PDB file of C-alpha atoms and ligand atoms in Angstrom:
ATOM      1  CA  UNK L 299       0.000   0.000   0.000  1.00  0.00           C
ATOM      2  CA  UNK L 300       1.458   3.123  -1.388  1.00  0.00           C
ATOM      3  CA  UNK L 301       1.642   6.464   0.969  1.00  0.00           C
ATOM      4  CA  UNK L 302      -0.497   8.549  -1.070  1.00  0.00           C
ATOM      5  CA  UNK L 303      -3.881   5.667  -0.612  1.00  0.00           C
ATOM      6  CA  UNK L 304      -2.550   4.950   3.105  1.00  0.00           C
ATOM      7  CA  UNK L 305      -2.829   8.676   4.380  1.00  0.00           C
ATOM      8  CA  UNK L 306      -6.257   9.321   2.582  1.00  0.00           C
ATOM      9  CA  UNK L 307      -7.701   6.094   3.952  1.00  0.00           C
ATOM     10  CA  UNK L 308      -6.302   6.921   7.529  1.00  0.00           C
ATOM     11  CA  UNK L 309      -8.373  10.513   6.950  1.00  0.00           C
ATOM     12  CA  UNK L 310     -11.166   8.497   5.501  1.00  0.00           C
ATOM     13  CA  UNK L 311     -11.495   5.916   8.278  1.00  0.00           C
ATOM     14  CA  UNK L 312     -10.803   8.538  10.885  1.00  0.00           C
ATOM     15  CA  UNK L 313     -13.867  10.739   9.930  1.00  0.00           C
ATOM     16  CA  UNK L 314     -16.160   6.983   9.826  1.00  0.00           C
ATOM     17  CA  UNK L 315     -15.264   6.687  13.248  1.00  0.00           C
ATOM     18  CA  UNK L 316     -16.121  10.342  14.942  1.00  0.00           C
ATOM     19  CA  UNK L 317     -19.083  10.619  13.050  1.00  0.00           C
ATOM     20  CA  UNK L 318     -19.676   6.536  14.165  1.00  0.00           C
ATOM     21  CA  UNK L 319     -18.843   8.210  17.964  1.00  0.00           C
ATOM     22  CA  UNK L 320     -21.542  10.628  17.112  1.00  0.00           C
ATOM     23  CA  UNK L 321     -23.925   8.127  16.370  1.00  0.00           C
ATOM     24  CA  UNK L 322     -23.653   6.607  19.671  1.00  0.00           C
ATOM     25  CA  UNK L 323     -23.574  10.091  21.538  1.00  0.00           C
ATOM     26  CA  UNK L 324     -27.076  10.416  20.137  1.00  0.00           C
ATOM     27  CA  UNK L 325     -28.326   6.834  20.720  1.00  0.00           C
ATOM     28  CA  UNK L 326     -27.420   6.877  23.841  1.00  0.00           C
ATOM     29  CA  UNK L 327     -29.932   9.636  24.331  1.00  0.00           C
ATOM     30  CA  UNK L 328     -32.274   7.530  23.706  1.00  0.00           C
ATOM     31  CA  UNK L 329     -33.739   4.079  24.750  1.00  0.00           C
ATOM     32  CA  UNK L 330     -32.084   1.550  23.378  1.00  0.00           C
ATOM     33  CA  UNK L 331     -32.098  -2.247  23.022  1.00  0.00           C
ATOM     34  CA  UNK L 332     -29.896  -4.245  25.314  1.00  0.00           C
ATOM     35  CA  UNK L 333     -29.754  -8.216  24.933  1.00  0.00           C
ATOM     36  CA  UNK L 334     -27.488 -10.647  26.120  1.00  0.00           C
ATOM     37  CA  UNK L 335     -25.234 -13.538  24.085  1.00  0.00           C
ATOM     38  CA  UNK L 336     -23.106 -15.840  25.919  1.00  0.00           C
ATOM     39  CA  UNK L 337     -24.107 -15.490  29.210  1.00  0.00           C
ATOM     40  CA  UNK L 338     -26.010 -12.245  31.626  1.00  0.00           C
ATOM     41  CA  UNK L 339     -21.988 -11.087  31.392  1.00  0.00           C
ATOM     42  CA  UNK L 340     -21.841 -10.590  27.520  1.00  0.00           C
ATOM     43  CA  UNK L 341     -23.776  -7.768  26.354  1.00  0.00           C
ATOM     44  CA  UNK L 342     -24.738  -6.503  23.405  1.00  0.00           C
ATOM     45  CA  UNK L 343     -26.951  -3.343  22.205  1.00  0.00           C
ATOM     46  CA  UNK L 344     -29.130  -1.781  19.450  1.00  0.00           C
ATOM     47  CA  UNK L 345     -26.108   1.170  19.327  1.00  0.00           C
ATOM     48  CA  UNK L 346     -23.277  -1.994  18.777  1.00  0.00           C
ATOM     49  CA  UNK L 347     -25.136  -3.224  15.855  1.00  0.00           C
ATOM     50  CA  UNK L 348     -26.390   0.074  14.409  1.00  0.00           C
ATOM     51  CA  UNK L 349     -22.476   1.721  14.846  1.00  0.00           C
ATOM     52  CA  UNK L 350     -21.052  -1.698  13.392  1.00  0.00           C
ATOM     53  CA  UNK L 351     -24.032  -1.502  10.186  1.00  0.00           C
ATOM     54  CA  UNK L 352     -23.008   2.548  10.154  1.00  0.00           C
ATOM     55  CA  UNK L 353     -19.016   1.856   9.513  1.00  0.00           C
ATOM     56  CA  UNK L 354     -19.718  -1.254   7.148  1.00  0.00           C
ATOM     57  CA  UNK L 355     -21.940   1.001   4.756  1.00  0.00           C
ATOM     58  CA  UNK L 356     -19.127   3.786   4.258  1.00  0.00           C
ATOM     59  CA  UNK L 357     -16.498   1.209   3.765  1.00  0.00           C
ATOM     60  CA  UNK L 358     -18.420  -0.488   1.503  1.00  0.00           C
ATOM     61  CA  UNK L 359     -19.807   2.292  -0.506  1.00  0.00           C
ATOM     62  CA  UNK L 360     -15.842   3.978  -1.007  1.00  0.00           C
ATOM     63  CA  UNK L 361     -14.021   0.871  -0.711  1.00  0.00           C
ATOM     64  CA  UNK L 362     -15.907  -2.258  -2.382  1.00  0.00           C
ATOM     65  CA  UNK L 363     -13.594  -4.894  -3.006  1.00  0.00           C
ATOM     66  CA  UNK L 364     -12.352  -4.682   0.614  1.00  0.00           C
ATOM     67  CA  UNK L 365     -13.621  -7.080   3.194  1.00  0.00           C
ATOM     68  CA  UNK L 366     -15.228  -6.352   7.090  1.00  0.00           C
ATOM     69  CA  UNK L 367     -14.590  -8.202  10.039  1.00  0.00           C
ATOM     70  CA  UNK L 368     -17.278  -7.301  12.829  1.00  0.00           C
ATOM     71  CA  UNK L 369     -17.820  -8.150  16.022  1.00  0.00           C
ATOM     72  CA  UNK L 370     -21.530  -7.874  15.587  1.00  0.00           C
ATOM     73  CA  UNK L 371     -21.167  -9.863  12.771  1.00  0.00           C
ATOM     74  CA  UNK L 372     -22.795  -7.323  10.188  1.00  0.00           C
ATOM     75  CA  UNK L 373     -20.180  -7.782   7.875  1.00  0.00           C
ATOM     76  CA  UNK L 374     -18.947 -10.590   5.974  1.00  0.00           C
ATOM     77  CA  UNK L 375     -17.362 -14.186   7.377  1.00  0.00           C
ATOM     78  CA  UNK L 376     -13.683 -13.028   6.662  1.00  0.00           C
ATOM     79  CA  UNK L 377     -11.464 -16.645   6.514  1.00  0.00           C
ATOM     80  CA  UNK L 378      -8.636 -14.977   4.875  1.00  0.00           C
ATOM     81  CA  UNK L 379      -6.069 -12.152   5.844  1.00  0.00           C
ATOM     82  CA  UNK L 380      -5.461 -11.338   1.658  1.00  0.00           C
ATOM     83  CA  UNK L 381      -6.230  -7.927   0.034  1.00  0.00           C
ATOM     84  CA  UNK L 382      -7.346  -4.792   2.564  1.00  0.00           C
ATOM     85  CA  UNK L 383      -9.532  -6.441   5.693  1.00  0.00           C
ATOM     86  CA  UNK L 384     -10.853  -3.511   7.902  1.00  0.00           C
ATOM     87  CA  UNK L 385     -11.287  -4.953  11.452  1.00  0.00           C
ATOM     88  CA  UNK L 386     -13.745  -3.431  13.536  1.00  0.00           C
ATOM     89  CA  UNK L 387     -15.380  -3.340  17.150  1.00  0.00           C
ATOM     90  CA  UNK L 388     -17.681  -0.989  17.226  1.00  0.00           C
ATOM     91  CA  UNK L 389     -18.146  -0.708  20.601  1.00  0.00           C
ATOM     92  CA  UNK L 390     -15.057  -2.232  22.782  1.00  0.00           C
ATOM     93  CA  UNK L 391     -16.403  -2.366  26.499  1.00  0.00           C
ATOM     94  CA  UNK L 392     -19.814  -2.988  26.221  1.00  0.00           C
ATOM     95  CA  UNK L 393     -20.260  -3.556  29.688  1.00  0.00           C
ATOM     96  CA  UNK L 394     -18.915   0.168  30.424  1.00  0.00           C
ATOM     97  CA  UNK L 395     -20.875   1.728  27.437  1.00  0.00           C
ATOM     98  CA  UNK L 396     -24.243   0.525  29.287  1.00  0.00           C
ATOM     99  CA  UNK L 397     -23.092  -0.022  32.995  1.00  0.00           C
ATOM    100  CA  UNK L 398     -20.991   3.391  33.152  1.00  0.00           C
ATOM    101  CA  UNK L 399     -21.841   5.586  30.342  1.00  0.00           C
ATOM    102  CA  UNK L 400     -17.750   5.676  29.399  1.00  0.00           C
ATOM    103  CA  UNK L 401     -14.896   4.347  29.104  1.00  0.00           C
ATOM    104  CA  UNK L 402     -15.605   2.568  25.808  1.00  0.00           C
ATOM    105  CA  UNK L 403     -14.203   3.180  22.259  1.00  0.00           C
ATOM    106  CA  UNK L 404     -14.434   2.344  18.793  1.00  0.00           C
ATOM    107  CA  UNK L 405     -11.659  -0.002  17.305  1.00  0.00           C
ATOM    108  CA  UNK L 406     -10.778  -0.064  13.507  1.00  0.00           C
ATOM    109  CA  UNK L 407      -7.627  -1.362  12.177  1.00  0.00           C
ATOM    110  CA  UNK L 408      -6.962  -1.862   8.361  1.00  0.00           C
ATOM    111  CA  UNK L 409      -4.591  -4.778   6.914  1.00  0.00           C
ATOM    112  CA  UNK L 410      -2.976  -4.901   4.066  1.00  0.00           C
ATOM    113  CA  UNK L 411      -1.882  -8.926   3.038  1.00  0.00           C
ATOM    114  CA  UNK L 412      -1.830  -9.522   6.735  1.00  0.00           C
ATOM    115  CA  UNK L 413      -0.042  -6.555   7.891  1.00  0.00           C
ATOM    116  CA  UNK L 414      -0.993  -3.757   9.967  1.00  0.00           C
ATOM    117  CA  UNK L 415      -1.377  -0.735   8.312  1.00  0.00           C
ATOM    118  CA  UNK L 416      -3.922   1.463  10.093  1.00  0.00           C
ATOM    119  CA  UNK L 417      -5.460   1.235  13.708  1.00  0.00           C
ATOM    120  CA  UNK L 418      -8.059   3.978  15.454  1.00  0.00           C
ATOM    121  CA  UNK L 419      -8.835   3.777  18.864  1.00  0.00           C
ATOM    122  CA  UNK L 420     -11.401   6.472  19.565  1.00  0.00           C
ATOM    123  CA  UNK L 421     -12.387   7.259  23.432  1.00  0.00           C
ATOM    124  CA  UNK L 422     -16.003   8.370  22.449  1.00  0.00           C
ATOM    125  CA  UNK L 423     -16.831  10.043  25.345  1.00  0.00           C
ATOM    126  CA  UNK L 424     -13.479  11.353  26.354  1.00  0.00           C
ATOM    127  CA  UNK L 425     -13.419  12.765  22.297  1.00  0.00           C
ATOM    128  CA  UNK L 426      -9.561  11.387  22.219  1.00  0.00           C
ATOM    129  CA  UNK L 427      -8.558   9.284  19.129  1.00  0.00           C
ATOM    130  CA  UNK L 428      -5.351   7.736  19.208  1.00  0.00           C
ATOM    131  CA  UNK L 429      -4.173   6.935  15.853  1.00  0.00           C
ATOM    132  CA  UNK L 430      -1.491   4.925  13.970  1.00  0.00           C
ATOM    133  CA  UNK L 431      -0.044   4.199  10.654  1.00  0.00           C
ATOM    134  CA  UNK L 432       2.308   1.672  10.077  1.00  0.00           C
ATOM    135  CA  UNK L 433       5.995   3.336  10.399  1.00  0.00           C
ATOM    136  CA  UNK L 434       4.350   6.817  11.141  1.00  0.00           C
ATOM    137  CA  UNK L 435       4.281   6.787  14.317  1.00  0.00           C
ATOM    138  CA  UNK L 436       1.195   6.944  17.195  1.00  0.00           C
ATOM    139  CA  UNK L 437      -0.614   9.746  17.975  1.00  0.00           C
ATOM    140  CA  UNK L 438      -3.447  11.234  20.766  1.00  0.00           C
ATOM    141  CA  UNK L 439      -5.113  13.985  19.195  1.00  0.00           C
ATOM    142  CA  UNK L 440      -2.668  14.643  16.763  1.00  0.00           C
ATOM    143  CA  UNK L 441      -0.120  14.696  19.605  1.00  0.00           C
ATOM    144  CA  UNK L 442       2.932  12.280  18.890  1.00  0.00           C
ATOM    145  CA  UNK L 443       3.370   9.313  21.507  1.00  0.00           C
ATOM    146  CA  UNK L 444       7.215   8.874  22.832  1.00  0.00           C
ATOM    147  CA  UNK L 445       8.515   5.530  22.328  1.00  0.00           C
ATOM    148  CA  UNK L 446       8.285   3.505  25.040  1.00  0.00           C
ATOM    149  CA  UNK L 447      10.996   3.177  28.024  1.00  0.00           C
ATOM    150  CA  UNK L 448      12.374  -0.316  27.214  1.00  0.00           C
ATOM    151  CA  UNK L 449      14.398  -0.306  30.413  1.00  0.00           C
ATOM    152  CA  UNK L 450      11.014  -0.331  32.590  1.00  0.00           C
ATOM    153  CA  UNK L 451      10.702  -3.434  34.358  1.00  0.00           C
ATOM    154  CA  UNK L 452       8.453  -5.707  35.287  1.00  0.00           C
ATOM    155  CA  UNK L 453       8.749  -4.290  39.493  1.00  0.00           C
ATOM    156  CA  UNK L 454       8.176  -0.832  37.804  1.00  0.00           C
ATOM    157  CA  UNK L 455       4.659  -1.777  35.690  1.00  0.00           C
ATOM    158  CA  UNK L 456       1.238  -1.176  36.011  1.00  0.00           C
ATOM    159  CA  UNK L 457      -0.222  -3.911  34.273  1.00  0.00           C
ATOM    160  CA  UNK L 458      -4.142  -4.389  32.521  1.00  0.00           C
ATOM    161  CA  UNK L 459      -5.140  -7.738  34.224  1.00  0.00           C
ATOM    162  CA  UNK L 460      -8.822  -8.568  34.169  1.00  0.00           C
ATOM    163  CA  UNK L 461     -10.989 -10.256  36.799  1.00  0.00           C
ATOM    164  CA  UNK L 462     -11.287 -13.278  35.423  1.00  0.00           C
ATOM    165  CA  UNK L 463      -7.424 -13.923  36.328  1.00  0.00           C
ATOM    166  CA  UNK L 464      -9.038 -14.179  40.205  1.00  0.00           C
ATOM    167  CA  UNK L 465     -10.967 -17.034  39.189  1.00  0.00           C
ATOM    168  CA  UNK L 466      -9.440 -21.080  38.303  1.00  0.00           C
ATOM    169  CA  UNK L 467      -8.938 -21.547  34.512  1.00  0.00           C
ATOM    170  CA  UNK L 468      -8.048 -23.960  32.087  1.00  0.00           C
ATOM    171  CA  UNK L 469      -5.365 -22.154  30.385  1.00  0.00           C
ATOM    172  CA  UNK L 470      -3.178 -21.047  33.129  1.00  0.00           C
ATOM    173  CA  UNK L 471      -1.199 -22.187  36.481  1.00  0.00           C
ATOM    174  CA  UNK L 472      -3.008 -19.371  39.037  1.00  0.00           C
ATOM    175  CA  UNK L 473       0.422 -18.995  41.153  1.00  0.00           C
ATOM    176  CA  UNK L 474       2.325 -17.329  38.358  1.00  0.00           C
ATOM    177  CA  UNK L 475      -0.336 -15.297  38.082  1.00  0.00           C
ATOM    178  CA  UNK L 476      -0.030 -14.597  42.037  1.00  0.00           C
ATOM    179  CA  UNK L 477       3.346 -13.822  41.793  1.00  0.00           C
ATOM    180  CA  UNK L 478       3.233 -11.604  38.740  1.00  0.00           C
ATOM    181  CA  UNK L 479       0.627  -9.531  40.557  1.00  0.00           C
ATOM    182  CA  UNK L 480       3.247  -9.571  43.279  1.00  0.00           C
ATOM    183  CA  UNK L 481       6.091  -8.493  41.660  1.00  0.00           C
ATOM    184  CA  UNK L 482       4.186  -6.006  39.393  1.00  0.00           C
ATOM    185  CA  UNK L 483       4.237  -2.145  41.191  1.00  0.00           C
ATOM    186  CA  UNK L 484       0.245  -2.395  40.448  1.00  0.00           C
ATOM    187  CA  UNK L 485      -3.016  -3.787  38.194  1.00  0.00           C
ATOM    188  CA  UNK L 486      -5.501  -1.679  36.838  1.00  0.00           C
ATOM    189  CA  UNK L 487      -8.689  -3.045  34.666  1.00  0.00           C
ATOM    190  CA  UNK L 488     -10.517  -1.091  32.940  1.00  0.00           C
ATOM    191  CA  UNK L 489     -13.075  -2.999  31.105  1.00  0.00           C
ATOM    192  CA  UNK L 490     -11.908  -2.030  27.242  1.00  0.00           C
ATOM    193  CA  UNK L 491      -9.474  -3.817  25.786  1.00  0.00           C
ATOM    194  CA  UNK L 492      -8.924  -1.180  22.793  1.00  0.00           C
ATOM    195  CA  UNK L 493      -8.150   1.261  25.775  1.00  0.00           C
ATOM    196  CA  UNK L 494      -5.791  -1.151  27.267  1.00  0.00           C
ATOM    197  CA  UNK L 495      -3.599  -1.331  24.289  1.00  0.00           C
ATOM    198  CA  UNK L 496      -4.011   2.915  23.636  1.00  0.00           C
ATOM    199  CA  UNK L 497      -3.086   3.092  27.528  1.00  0.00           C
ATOM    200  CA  UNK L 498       0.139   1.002  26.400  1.00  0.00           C
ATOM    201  CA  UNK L 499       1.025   3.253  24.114  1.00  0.00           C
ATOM    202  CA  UNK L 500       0.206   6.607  25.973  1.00  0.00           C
ATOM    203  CA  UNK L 501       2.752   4.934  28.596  1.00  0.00           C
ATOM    204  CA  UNK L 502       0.293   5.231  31.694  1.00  0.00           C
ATOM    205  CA  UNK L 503       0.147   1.315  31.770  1.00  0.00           C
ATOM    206  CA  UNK L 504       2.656  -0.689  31.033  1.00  0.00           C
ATOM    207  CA  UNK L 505       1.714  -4.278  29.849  1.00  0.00           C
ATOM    208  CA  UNK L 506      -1.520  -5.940  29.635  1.00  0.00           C
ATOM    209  CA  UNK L 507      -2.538  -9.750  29.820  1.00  0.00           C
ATOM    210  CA  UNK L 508      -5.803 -10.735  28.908  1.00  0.00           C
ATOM    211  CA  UNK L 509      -7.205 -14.446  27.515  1.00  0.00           C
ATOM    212  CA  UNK L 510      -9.140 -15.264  24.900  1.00  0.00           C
ATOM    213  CA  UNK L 511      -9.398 -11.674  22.937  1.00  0.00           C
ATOM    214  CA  UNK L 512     -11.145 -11.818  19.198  1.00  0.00           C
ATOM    215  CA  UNK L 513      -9.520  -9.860  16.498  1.00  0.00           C
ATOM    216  CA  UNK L 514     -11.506  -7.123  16.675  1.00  0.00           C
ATOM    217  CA  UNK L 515     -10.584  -6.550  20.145  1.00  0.00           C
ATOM    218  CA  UNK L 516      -6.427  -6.239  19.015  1.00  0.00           C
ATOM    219  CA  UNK L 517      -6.760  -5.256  15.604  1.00  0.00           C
ATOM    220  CA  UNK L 518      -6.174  -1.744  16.265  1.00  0.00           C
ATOM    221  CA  UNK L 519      -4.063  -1.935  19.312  1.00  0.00           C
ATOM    222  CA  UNK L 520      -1.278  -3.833  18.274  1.00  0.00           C
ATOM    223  CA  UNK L 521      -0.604  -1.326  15.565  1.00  0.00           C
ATOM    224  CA  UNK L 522      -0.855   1.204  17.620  1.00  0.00           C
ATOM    225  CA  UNK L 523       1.472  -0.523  20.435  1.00  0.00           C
ATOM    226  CA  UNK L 524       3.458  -1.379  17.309  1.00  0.00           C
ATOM    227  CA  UNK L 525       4.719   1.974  16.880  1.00  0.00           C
ATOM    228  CA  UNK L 526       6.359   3.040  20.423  1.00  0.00           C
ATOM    229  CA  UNK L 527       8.227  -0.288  20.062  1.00  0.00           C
ATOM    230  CA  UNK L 528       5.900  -2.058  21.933  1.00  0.00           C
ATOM    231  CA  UNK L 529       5.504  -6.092  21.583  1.00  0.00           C
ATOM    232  CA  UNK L 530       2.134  -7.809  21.131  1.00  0.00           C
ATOM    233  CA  UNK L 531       2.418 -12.059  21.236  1.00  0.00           C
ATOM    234  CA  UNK L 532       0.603 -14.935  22.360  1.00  0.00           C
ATOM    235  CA  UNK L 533       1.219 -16.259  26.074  1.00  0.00           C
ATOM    236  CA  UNK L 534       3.711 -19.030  24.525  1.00  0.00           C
ATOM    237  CA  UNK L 535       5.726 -15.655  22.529  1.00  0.00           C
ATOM    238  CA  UNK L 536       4.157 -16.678  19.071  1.00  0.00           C
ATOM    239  CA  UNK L 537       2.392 -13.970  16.899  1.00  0.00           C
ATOM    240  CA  UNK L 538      -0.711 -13.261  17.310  1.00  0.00           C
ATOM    241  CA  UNK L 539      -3.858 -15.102  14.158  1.00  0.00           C
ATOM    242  CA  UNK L 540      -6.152 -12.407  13.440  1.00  0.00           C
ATOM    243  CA  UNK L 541      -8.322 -15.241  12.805  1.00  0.00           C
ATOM    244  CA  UNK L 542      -8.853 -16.849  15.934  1.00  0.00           C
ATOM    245  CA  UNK L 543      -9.370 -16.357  19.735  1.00  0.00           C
ATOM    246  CA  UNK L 544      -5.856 -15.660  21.804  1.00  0.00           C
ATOM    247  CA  UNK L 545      -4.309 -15.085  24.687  1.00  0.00           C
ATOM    248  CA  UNK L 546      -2.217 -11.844  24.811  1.00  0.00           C
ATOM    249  CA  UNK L 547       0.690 -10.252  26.393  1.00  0.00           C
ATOM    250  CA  UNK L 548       1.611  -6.829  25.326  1.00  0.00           C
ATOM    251  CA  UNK L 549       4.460  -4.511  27.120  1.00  0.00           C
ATOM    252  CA  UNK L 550       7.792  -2.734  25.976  1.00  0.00           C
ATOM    253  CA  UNK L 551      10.242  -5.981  25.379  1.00  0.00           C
ATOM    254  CA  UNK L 552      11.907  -6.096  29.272  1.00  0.00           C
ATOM    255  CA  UNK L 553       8.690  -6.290  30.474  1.00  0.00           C
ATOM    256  CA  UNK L 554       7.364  -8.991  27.923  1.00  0.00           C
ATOM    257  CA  UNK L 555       9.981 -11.282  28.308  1.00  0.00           C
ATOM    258  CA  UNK L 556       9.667 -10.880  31.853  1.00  0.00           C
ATOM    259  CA  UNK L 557       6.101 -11.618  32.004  1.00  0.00           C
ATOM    260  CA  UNK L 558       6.886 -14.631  29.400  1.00  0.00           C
ATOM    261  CA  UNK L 559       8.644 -16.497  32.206  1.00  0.00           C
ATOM    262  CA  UNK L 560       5.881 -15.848  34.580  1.00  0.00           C
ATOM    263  CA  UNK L 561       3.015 -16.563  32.738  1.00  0.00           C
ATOM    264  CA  UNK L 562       2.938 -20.502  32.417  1.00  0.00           C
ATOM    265  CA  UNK L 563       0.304 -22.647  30.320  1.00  0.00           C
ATOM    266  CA  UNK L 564      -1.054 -25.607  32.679  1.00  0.00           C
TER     267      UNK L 564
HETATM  268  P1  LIG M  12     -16.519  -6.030  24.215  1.00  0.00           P
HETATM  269  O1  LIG M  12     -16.974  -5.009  25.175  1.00  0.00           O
HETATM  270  O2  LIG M  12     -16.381  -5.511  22.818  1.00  0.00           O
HETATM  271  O3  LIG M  12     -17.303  -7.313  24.250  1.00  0.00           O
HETATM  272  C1  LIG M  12     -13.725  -6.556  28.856  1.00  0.00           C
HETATM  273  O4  LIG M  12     -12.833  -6.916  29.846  1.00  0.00           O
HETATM  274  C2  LIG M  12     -12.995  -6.567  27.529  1.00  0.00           C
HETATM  275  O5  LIG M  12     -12.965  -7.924  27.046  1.00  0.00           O
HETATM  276  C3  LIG M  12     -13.689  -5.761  26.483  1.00  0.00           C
HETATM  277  O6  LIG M  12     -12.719  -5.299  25.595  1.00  0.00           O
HETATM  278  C4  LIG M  12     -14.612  -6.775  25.847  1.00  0.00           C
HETATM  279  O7  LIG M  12     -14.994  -6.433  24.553  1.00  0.00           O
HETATM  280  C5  LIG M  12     -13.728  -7.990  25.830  1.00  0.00           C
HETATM  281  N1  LIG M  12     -14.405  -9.258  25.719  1.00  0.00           N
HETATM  282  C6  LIG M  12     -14.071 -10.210  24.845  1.00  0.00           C
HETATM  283  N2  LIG M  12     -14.867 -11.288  24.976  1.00  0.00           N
HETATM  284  C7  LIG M  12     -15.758 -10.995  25.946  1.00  0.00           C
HETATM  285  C8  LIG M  12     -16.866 -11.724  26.533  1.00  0.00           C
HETATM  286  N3  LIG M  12     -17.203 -12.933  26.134  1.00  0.00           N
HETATM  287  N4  LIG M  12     -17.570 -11.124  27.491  1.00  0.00           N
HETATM  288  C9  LIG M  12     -17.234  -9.864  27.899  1.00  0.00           C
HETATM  289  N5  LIG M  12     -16.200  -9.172  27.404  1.00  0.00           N
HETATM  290  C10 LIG M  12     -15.470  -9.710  26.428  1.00  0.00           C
HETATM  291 CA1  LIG M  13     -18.972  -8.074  23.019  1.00  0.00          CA
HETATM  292 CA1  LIG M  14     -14.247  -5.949  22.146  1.00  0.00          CA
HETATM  293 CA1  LIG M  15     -17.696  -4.884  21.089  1.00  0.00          CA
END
């Protein structure tokens, strides 16, 4: 992907998404629609669905030949990373959009053959969009992120943990979990992944662990994290498949390889 068509399709996609944060301003004005999938824990609304049909139209009226991976699932069943794939969650932190009335955001990132090219992160109540283009650098409201310290240590970190790490799982011995949160300087969870990985690269957290995350709750993030020099891998250190569920650590590289010797796979 040439400059010219990445810079106009960042502007593009970046207009989608505050008039998509718009949308959900005004919904949420309104009554709206709340239902639950999986379990009473996994949410979904009206304003998900409606923001997820709002971003597919405009990408599909400009950009045709380009495929749309959803949470909602109003797009098409993507089962291949070739051509331009824009990967969206239209709202990341469901629970916060209807329990707290914040703290959620709209994730889009574009790839390009499988690679990164463009990830938005917009805070829609906060109005802050953090932004990235692959090799360009990050950016909060047009503000340039530093690179991140890659001295900062694991005994230094605040780390994104969520609650479910207090609870037995399959996936994971609980003790290195223990000690991780013992070594770490503190946790913090705030109920948006998208956030988590913007936080990351602001530098006000510095790693995040979290199981089980769909594309659409990375897509964005990783590019963004991507461009302070952060590191985004699965638990065992492999990259991440945009296709599947996985299990994600994501820090500055101390930190990372620190956290791959705590975090053990039962
Ligand atoms: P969501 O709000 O878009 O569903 C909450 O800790 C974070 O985990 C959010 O980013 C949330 O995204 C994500 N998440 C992924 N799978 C989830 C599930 N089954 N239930 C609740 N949150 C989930
Ligand atoms: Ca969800
Ligand atoms: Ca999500
Ligand atoms: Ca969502």
């Amino acid at each position: 992907m040439d400059n010219r068509s990445k810079q106009s399709m960042l502007d593009q996609a970046k207009q989608w998404v505050y008039d998509a944060g718009q949308l959900i301003r005004d919904m949420m004005e309104g009554p709206y629609q709340i239902n639950t999938k999986k379990d009473h824990k996994d949410l979904v609304t009206e304003v998900d669905e409606a923001t997820e049909q709002f971003l597919l139209n405009k990408i599909k009226t400009i950009y045709p030949d380009h495929q749309v991976m959803g949470e909602e699932g109003v797009g098409e069943d993507v089962e291949s990373l070739e051509g331009t794939v824009w990967i969206i969650d239209p709202i990341d932190g469901t629970m916060n959009f209807v329990h707290q009335r914040r703290f959620f955001a709209i994730s889009v990132g574009i790839y390009h053959e499988g690679i990164g090219e463009i990830g938005l992160i917009y805070d829609v109540m906060g109005d802050v969009m953090y932004e990235a283009a692959r090799g360009q650098g990050a950016y909060k409201n047009r503000r340039r992120l530093q690179p991140l310290d890659q001295t900062k240590t694991l005994e230094d970190a605040l780390i994104g943990l969520n609650n479910v790490w207090a609870m037995p799982n399959r996936r994971l011995k609980e003790t290195t979990i223990h000690q991780l949160i013992a070594k770490a300087k503190g946790t913090r969870s705030y109920g948006s992944a998208a956030l988590e990985f913007a936080f990351i690269a602001e530098g006000i957290i510095d790693a995040y662990v979290t199981m089980r995350l769909a594309p659409w709750d990375v897509a964005a993030g990783m590019i963004l994290v991507n461009e302070v020099g952060g590191m985004t891998t699965q638990i065992d250190g492999s990259p991440l498949d945009l296709l599947q569920k996985n299990t994600v650590i994501c820090a500055n590289q101390a930190i990372h390889s620190e956290l791959l010797t705590y975090i053990e796979p039962k």
